[in-house]
Short mmCIF file of C-alpha atoms in Angstrom, two decimals:
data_model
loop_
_atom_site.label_atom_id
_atom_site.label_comp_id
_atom_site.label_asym_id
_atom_site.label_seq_id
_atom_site.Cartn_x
_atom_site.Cartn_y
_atom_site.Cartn_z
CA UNK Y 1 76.37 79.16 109.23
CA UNK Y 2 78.16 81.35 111.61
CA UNK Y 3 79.61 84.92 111.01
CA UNK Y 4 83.24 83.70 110.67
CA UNK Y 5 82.71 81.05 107.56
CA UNK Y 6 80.01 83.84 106.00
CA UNK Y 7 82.69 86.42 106.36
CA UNK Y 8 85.76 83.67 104.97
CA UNK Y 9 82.95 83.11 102.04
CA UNK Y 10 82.14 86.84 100.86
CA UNK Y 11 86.00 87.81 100.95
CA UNK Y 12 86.72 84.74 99.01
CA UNK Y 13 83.84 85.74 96.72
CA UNK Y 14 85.68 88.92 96.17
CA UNK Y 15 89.03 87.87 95.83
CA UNK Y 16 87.73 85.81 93.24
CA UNK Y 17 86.18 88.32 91.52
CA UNK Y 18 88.71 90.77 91.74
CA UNK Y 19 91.09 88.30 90.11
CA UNK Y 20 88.69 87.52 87.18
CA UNK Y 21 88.37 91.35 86.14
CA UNK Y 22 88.90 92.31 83.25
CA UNK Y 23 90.78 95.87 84.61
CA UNK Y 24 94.52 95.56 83.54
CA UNK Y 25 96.98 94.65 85.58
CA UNK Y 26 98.53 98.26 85.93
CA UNK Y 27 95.19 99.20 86.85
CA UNK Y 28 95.30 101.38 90.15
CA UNK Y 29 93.41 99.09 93.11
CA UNK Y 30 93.48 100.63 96.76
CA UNK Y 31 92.00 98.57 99.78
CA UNK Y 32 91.54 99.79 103.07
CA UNK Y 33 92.23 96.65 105.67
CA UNK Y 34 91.31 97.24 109.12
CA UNK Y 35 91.52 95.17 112.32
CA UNK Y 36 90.84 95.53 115.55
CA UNK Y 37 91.18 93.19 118.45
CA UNK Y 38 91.53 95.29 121.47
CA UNK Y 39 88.69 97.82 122.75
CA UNK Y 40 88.25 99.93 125.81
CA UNK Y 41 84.63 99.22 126.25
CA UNK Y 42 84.03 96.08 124.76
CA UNK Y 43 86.19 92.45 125.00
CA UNK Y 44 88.93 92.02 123.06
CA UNK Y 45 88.87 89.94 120.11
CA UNK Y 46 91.25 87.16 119.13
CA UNK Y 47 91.05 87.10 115.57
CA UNK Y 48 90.63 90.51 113.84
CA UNK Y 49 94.32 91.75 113.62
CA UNK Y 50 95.29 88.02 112.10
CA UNK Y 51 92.20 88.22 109.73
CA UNK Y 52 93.19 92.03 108.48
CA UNK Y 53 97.21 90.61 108.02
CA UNK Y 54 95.73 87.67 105.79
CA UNK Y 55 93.85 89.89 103.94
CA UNK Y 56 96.47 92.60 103.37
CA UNK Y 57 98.48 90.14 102.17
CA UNK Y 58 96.33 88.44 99.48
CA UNK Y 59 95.66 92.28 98.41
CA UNK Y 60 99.15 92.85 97.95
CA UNK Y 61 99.90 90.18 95.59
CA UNK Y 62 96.86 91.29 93.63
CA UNK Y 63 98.48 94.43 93.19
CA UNK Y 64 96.32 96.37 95.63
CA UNK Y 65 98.22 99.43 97.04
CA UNK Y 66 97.08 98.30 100.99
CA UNK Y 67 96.47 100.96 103.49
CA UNK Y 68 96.39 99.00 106.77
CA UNK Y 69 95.43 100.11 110.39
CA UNK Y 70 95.78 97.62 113.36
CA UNK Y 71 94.05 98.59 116.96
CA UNK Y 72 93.00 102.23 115.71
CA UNK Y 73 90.52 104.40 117.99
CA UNK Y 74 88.20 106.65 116.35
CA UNK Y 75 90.92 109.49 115.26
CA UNK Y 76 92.74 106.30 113.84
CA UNK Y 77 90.02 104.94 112.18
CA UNK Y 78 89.47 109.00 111.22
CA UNK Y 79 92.93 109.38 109.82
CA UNK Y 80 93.09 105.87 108.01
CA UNK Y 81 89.85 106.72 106.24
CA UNK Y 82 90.95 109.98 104.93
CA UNK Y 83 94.05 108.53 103.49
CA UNK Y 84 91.84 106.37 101.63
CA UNK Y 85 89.57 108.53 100.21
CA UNK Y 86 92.92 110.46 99.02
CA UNK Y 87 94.27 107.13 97.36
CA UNK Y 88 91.37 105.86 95.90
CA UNK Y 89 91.29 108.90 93.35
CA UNK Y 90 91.26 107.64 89.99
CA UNK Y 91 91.83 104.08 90.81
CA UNK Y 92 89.98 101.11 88.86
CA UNK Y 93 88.86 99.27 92.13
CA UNK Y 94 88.63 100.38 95.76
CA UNK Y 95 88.23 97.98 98.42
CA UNK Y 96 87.09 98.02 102.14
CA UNK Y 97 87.57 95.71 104.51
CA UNK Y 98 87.03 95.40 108.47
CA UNK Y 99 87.59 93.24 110.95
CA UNK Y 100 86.45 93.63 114.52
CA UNK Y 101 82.98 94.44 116.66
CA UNK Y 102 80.67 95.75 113.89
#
């Protein structure tokens, strides 16, 4: 099975599960969506960025508060994390997801 369908499978898993739970629906739920198509040292990916908009979406109308980054270098990645961290206080469910070279 190649990486693509096991990666389509396990977020499909967890959408799934995310739906089934038993947290309210006012529960707080922060994800952290990240993708990135375009390096400096390594070739550029076709998919990532369309992957992390799909995603972000679903999130959304699961009532995840979505903190997205696109094409981020490490200060991005950096910046996005910490802004995370500071939203995921207190929340029922975080959730991270990333798309690109691993």
């Amino acid at each position: 099975m190649c990486a693509a369908v096991r990666s389509a499978i396990s977020f499909l898993a967890i959408v799934f599960f995310l739906s089934c739970s038993s947290a309210p629906a006012s529960a707080k739920r922060v994800a952290l969506v990240i993708g990135n198509s375009a390096y400096k040292s390594a070739p550029a990916l076709k998919n990532p960025k369309n992957d992390a908009a799909a995603v972000s979406t679903v999130l959304e109308k699961l009532g995840f508060q979505v903190i997205a980054g696109l094409d981020l270098d490490r200060p991005g990645m950096e910046a996005k994390a910490r802004e995370f961290a500071l939203a995921s206080r207190g929340a029922e469910v975080s959730l991270f997801y990333f798309a690109g070279h691993g």
